């Protein structure tokens, strides 16, 4: 979530408009939400004080990213611009541990900075259980089995 406006809590903690947080739970007694605000911590607040973030407004562990340029590490390993990766961990210093899916599958997990990648839109990669349509006919077993263009299938 994101703070809709500047606010000050009853404890005197200031939360600026646009501050990001993560919803934890809703308190039944007063219907306030417990929000874990970035760099501030857990604070209860009313729903009118925050709004849901768009998927493109934040990055989190598990997001699929792509390299913004050719990346090279001291070990000599490289990934090309556009290579996909998955965010595995946010490091203490603000960097990220990214599992890179290079063509030779040799790079694996590497420390990367935020400027090394951009978050992918779901339309930029395939994920488990995605429904797809074949873009051309497929044949198997020396032509004995033919699956026509347009057939729907699931990415396993």
Coordinates of N, CA and C in Angstrom, one line a residue:
X1 N 0.8 -1.2 0.0 CA 0.0 0.0 0.0 C 0.9 1.2 0.0
X2 N 0.2 2.4 -0.2 CA 1.0 3.7 -0.2 C 0.1 4.7 0.5
X3 N 0.8 5.6 1.3 CA 0.1 6.6 2.1 C -0.5 7.6 1.1
X4 N -1.8 7.9 1.3 CA -2.5 8.9 0.4 C -2.1 10.3 0.7
X5 N -1.7 10.6 1.9 CA -1.4 12.0 2.3 C -0.4 12.0 3.4
X6 N 0.2 13.1 3.7 CA 1.1 13.2 4.9 C 0.2 13.0 6.1
X7 N 0.7 12.3 7.1 CA 0.0 12.1 8.4 C 1.0 12.0 9.5
X8 N 0.5 12.2 10.7 CA 1.2 12.1 12.0 C 0.4 11.1 12.9
X9 N 1.1 10.1 13.4 CA 0.4 9.1 14.2 C 0.2 9.7 15.6
X10 N -0.6 9.1 16.4 CA -0.8 9.5 17.8 C 0.5 9.4 18.6
X11 N 1.4 8.6 18.1 CA 2.7 8.5 18.8 C 3.7 9.6 18.3
X12 N 3.3 10.5 17.4 CA 4.1 11.5 16.9 C 5.0 11.1 15.7
X13 N 4.7 9.9 15.1 CA 5.5 9.5 14.0 C 4.9 10.1 12.7
X14 N 5.8 10.7 11.9 CA 5.3 11.3 10.6 C 5.5 10.3 9.5
X15 N 4.4 10.2 8.7 CA 4.4 9.3 7.5 C 4.1 10.2 6.3
X16 N 5.0 10.3 5.4 CA 4.9 11.2 4.2 C 4.0 10.5 3.2
X17 N 3.3 11.4 2.4 CA 2.5 10.9 1.3 C 3.4 10.1 0.4
X18 N 2.9 9.0 -0.1 CA 3.7 8.1 -1.0 C 4.6 7.1 -0.3
X19 N 4.6 7.1 1.0 CA 5.4 6.1 1.7 C 4.8 4.7 1.5
X20 N 5.6 3.7 1.2 CA 5.1 2.4 1.0 C 5.0 1.6 2.3
X21 N 4.0 0.7 2.3 CA 3.9 -0.2 3.4 C 3.3 -1.5 3.0
X22 N 3.2 -2.4 3.9 CA 2.6 -3.7 3.7 C 1.5 -4.0 4.7
X23 N 0.3 -4.3 4.2 CA -0.8 -4.6 5.1 C -0.5 -5.9 5.9
X24 N -0.8 -5.8 7.2 CA -0.5 -7.0 8.0 C -1.8 -7.7 8.5
X25 N -2.7 -6.9 9.0 CA -4.0 -7.4 9.5 C -5.0 -6.2 9.8
X26 N -6.2 -6.6 10.0 CA -7.3 -5.6 10.3 C -7.7 -5.9 11.7
X27 N -7.7 -4.8 12.6 CA -8.2 -5.0 14.0 C -9.7 -4.9 14.0
X28 N -10.3 -5.9 14.6 CA -11.8 -5.9 14.6 C -12.4 -4.8 15.5
X29 N -11.8 -4.5 16.6 CA -12.3 -3.6 17.6 C -12.6 -2.2 17.0
X30 N -11.7 -1.6 16.2 CA -11.9 -0.3 15.6 C -11.7 -0.3 14.1
X31 N -11.6 -1.4 13.5 CA -11.5 -1.6 12.0 C -10.3 -0.9 11.4
X32 N -9.3 -0.6 12.2 CA -8.0 0.0 11.7 C -7.2 -1.2 11.2
X33 N -6.3 -0.8 10.2 CA -5.4 -1.8 9.6 C -4.0 -1.6 10.2
X34 N -3.3 -2.7 10.4 CA -1.9 -2.7 10.8 C -1.1 -2.7 9.6
X35 N -0.3 -1.6 9.4 CA 0.5 -1.4 8.2 C 2.0 -1.4 8.6
X36 N 2.8 -2.2 8.0 CA 4.2 -2.2 8.2 C 4.8 -1.2 7.2
X37 N 5.0 0.1 7.7 CA 5.5 1.1 6.8 C 7.0 1.0 6.6
X38 N 7.5 1.2 5.4 CA 8.9 1.1 5.1 C 9.7 2.1 5.9
X39 N 10.7 1.7 6.6 CA 11.6 2.6 7.4 C 10.9 3.1 8.7
X40 N 9.6 2.8 8.9 CA 8.9 3.3 10.1 C 8.5 2.2 11.0
X41 N 7.9 1.1 10.4 CA 7.5 0.0 11.2 C 6.0 -0.2 11.3
X42 N 5.5 -1.0 12.2 CA 4.1 -1.3 12.3 C 3.3 -0.2 13.0
X43 N 2.2 0.3 12.3 CA 1.4 1.4 12.8 C -0.1 1.1 12.3
X44 N -1.0 1.2 13.3 CA -2.4 1.0 12.9 C -2.9 2.3 12.3
X45 N -3.8 2.2 11.2 CA -4.3 3.4 10.6 C -5.6 3.0 9.9
X46 N -6.4 4.1 9.6 CA -7.7 3.9 8.9 C -7.5 3.7 7.4
X47 N -8.4 2.9 6.8 CA -8.3 2.6 5.4 C -8.2 3.9 4.5
X48 N -8.9 5.0 5.0 CA -8.9 6.2 4.2 C -7.5 6.8 4.0
X49 N -6.5 6.4 4.8 CA -5.1 6.9 4.8 C -4.2 6.2 3.8
X50 N -4.6 5.2 3.2 CA -3.7 4.5 2.3 C -4.5 3.9 1.1
X51 N -3.8 3.6 0.1 CA -4.4 3.0 -1.1 C -3.5 1.9 -1.7
X52 N -4.1 1.0 -2.4 CA -3.4 -0.1 -3.0 C -2.4 0.4 -4.1
X53 N -1.2 -0.1 -4.1 CA -0.2 0.2 -5.1 C -0.5 -0.5 -6.4
X54 N -0.2 0.1 -7.5 CA -0.2 -0.6 -8.8 C 1.0 -1.5 -8.8
X55 N 0.9 -2.6 -9.5 CA 2.0 -3.6 -9.6 C 3.3 -3.0 -10.0
X56 N 3.2 -2.0 -10.9 CA 4.4 -1.4 -11.4 C 5.1 -0.4 -10.4
X57 N 4.5 -0.1 -9.3 CA 5.0 0.9 -8.4 C 6.0 0.4 -7.4
X58 N 6.2 -0.9 -7.3 CA 7.1 -1.5 -6.3 C 7.8 -2.7 -6.9
X59 N 8.9 -3.1 -6.2 CA 9.5 -4.4 -6.5 C 9.6 -5.2 -5.2
X60 N 9.5 -6.5 -5.4 CA 9.5 -7.4 -4.2 C 10.2 -8.7 -4.6
X61 N 10.6 -9.4 -3.5 CA 11.1 -10.8 -3.7 C 10.1 -11.6 -4.5
X62 N 10.5 -12.3 -5.5 CA 9.7 -13.1 -6.4 C 9.3 -12.5 -7.7
X63 N 9.5 -11.1 -7.8 CA 9.3 -10.4 -9.1 C 10.2 -10.9 -10.2
X64 N 9.7 -10.9 -11.4 CA 10.5 -11.2 -12.6 C 11.0 -9.9 -13.1
X65 N 12.3 -9.8 -13.4 CA 13.0 -8.6 -13.8 C 13.8 -8.9 -15.1
X66 N 14.2 -7.9 -15.8 CA 15.1 -8.0 -17.0 C 16.3 -7.1 -16.8
X67 N 17.4 -7.5 -17.3 CA 18.6 -6.7 -17.3 C 18.5 -5.5 -18.2
X68 N 18.8 -4.3 -17.6 CA 18.7 -3.1 -18.4 C 19.9 -2.8 -19.3
X69 N 21.0 -3.5 -19.1 CA 22.1 -3.4 -19.9 C 22.9 -4.7 -19.8
X70 N 24.0 -4.9 -20.5 CA 24.9 -6.1 -20.4 C 25.6 -6.0 -19.0
X71 N 25.4 -7.0 -18.2 CA 26.0 -7.0 -16.9 C 27.2 -7.9 -16.8
X72 N 28.2 -7.5 -16.1 CA 29.4 -8.3 -16.0 C 29.9 -8.2 -14.5
X73 N 30.2 -9.4 -13.9 CA 30.7 -9.5 -12.6 C 32.2 -9.7 -12.6
X74 N 32.8 -9.5 -11.4 CA 34.3 -9.6 -11.3 C 34.7 -11.1 -11.7
X75 N 33.8 -12.0 -11.5 CA 34.1 -13.4 -11.8 C 34.2 -13.7 -13.3
X76 N 33.8 -12.7 -14.1 CA 33.8 -12.8 -15.5 C 32.5 -13.2 -16.1
X77 N 31.6 -13.6 -15.3 CA 30.3 -14.0 -15.8 C 29.5 -12.8 -16.3
X78 N 28.7 -13.0 -17.3 CA 27.9 -11.9 -17.9 C 26.5 -12.4 -18.2
X79 N 25.6 -11.4 -18.2 CA 24.2 -11.6 -18.8 C 24.0 -10.5 -19.8
X80 N 23.3 -10.8 -20.8 CA 23.0 -9.8 -21.9 C 21.8 -8.9 -21.5
X81 N 21.8 -7.7 -22.1 CA 20.6 -6.8 -21.9 C 19.4 -7.6 -22.3
X82 N 18.3 -7.5 -21.4 CA 17.1 -8.2 -21.7 C 16.9 -9.5 -21.1
X83 N 18.0 -10.1 -20.5 CA 18.0 -11.4 -19.8 C 17.0 -11.3 -18.6
X84 N 16.2 -12.3 -18.5 CA 15.3 -12.4 -17.4 C 15.9 -12.9 -16.1
X85 N 15.4 -12.5 -15.0 CA 15.8 -13.0 -13.7 C 14.7 -12.9 -12.7
X86 N 14.9 -13.5 -11.5 CA 13.9 -13.5 -10.5 C 14.6 -12.9 -9.2
X87 N 13.9 -12.0 -8.6 CA 14.4 -11.4 -7.3 C 14.3 -12.4 -6.2
X88 N 15.4 -12.8 -5.6 CA 15.5 -13.8 -4.6 C 15.6 -13.2 -3.2
X89 N 16.2 -12.1 -3.0 CA 16.4 -11.5 -1.7 C 16.9 -10.0 -1.8
X90 N 16.4 -9.2 -0.9 CA 16.8 -7.8 -0.8 C 18.0 -7.8 0.3
X91 N 19.1 -7.3 -0.1 CA 20.3 -7.3 0.7 C 20.2 -6.1 1.7
X92 N 21.0 -6.1 2.8 CA 21.0 -5.0 3.8 C 21.4 -3.7 3.1
X93 N 22.3 -3.7 2.1 CA 22.7 -2.4 1.6 C 21.8 -1.9 0.5
X94 N 20.7 -2.5 0.3 CA 19.7 -2.1 -0.8 C 19.9 -2.8 -2.1
X95 N 21.0 -3.5 -2.3 CA 21.1 -4.3 -3.5 C 20.2 -5.6 -3.4
X96 N 20.2 -6.3 -4.5 CA 19.3 -7.5 -4.6 C 20.1 -8.7 -5.0
X97 N 19.7 -9.8 -4.6 CA 20.2 -11.1 -5.1 C 19.2 -11.5 -6.1
X98 N 19.7 -11.7 -7.4 CA 18.9 -12.0 -8.5 C 19.3 -13.3 -9.1
X99 N 18.4 -14.2 -9.3 CA 18.7 -15.5 -10.1 C 18.5 -15.2 -11.5
X100 N 19.6 -15.1 -12.3 CA 19.5 -14.8 -13.7 C 19.4 -16.0 -14.5
X101 N 18.5 -16.0 -15.5 CA 18.2 -17.1 -16.4 C 18.9 -16.9 -17.8
X102 N 20.2 -16.9 -17.8 CA 21.0 -16.7 -19.0 C 20.9 -18.0 -19.9
X103 N 21.2 -17.8 -21.1 CA 21.0 -18.9 -22.1 C 21.8 -20.2 -21.7
X104 N 23.0 -20.0 -21.2 CA 23.8 -21.2 -20.8 C 23.5 -21.6 -19.4
X105 N 22.7 -20.9 -18.7 CA 22.3 -21.2 -17.3 C 23.5 -21.4 -16.4
X106 N 24.5 -20.5 -16.6 CA 25.7 -20.6 -15.8 C 25.9 -19.5 -14.8
X107 N 25.2 -18.4 -14.9 CA 25.4 -17.3 -14.0 C 24.7 -17.5 -12.7
X108 N 23.5 -18.0 -12.6 CA 22.8 -18.3 -11.4 C 22.5 -17.0 -10.6
X109 N 22.6 -17.1 -9.3 CA 22.3 -16.0 -8.4 C 23.5 -15.1 -8.2
X110 N 23.2 -13.8 -8.4 CA 24.3 -12.7 -8.4 C 23.7 -11.5 -7.7
X111 N 24.6 -10.8 -6.9 CA 24.2 -9.5 -6.4 C 24.1 -8.5 -7.5
X112 N 23.0 -7.8 -7.5 CA 22.7 -6.8 -8.5 C 22.2 -5.5 -7.9
X113 N 22.4 -4.4 -8.5 CA 21.9 -3.1 -8.0 C 20.5 -2.8 -8.7
X114 N 19.8 -2.0 -8.1 CA 18.4 -1.6 -8.7 C 18.6 -1.1 -10.1
X115 N 19.7 -0.4 -10.4 CA 19.8 0.1 -11.8 C 20.2 -1.0 -12.8
X116 N 20.5 -2.2 -12.3 CA 20.8 -3.3 -13.2 C 19.6 -3.9 -13.9
X117 N 18.4 -3.7 -13.4 CA 17.2 -4.4 -13.9 C 16.0 -3.5 -13.8
X118 N 15.0 -3.9 -14.5 CA 13.6 -3.3 -14.4 C 12.6 -4.4 -14.2
X119 N 11.5 -4.1 -13.6 CA 10.5 -5.1 -13.3 C 9.8 -5.4 -14.6
X120 N 9.5 -6.6 -14.9 CA 8.8 -7.1 -16.1 C 7.3 -7.0 -15.8
X121 N 6.6 -6.7 -16.9 CA 5.1 -6.8 -16.9 C 4.8 -8.3 -17.1
X122 N 3.7 -8.8 -16.5 CA 3.3 -10.2 -16.7 C 3.3 -10.7 -18.2
X123 N 3.0 -9.7 -19.1 CA 3.0 -10.1 -20.5 C 4.4 -10.3 -21.1
X124 N 5.4 -10.0 -20.4 CA 6.8 -10.2 -20.9 C 7.5 -11.5 -20.6
X125 N 6.8 -12.4 -19.9 CA 7.3 -13.7 -19.6 C 6.2 -14.7 -19.4
X126 N 6.6 -16.0 -19.5 CA 5.7 -17.1 -19.2 C 5.8 -17.5 -17.8
X127 N 4.7 -17.9 -17.2 CA 4.7 -18.4 -15.8 C 3.8 -19.7 -15.7
X128 N 4.1 -20.5 -14.7 CA 3.3 -21.7 -14.5 C 1.8 -21.5 -14.6
X129 N 1.2 -22.3 -15.4 CA -0.3 -22.3 -15.6 C -0.8 -21.2 -16.5
X130 N 0.1 -20.5 -17.2 CA -0.3 -19.5 -18.2 C -1.0 -20.3 -19.4
X131 N -2.0 -19.7 -19.9 CA -2.7 -20.3 -21.1 C -2.1 -19.7 -22.3
X132 N -1.7 -20.5 -23.3 CA -1.1 -20.0 -24.5 C -1.7 -20.6 -25.7
X133 N -1.6 -20.0 -26.9 CA -2.0 -20.5 -28.1 C -0.8 -20.8 -29.0
X134 N -0.8 -21.9 -29.7 CA 0.3 -22.2 -30.6 C 0.4 -21.2 -31.8
X135 N 1.5 -20.7 -32.1 CA 1.6 -19.8 -33.2 C 1.9 -20.5 -34.6
X136 N 2.2 -21.8 -34.5 CA 2.3 -22.6 -35.8 C 2.0 -24.0 -35.4
X137 N 1.8 -24.8 -36.4 CA 1.6 -26.3 -36.2 C 2.8 -26.9 -35.6
X138 N 2.6 -27.9 -34.7 CA 3.6 -28.7 -34.2 C 3.4 -30.2 -34.6
X139 N 4.5 -30.9 -34.9 CA 4.4 -32.3 -35.2 C 5.3 -33.1 -34.3
X140 N 4.9 -34.3 -34.0 CA 5.7 -35.1 -33.1 C 5.7 -36.5 -33.7
X141 N 6.7 -37.3 -33.2 CA 6.8 -38.7 -33.6 C 6.8 -38.9 -35.1
X142 N 7.8 -38.2 -35.7 CA 8.0 -38.2 -37.2 C 6.7 -37.9 -38.0
X143 N 6.0 -36.9 -37.5 CA 4.8 -36.5 -38.3 C 3.5 -37.2 -38.0
X144 N 3.6 -38.2 -37.2 CA 2.4 -39.0 -36.9 C 1.3 -38.2 -36.0
X145 N 1.8 -37.3 -35.2 CA 0.9 -36.5 -34.3 C 1.1 -35.1 -34.8
X146 N 0.0 -34.4 -35.1 CA 0.0 -33.0 -35.5 C -0.9 -32.2 -34.6
X147 N -0.3 -31.1 -34.0 CA -1.1 -30.2 -33.2 C -1.3 -28.9 -34.0
X148 N -2.5 -28.5 -34.3 CA -2.6 -27.3 -35.2 C -2.4 -26.0 -34.5
X149 N -2.0 -25.0 -35.3 CA -1.8 -23.6 -34.9 C -3.1 -23.2 -34.3
X150 N -3.0 -22.4 -33.2 CA -4.2 -21.9 -32.5 C -4.6 -22.8 -31.3
X151 N -4.1 -24.0 -31.3 CA -4.5 -24.9 -30.1 C -4.0 -24.2 -28.8
X152 N -4.9 -24.3 -27.8 CA -4.5 -23.7 -26.5 C -3.8 -24.8 -25.7
X153 N -2.8 -24.3 -24.9 CA -2.1 -25.2 -24.1 C -1.7 -24.4 -22.8
X154 N -1.2 -25.2 -21.8 CA -0.8 -24.6 -20.5 C 0.6 -24.8 -20.3
X155 N 1.3 -23.7 -19.8 CA 2.7 -23.7 -19.5 C 2.9 -24.4 -18.2
X156 N 3.6 -25.5 -18.2 CA 3.8 -26.3 -17.0 C 5.1 -26.0 -16.4

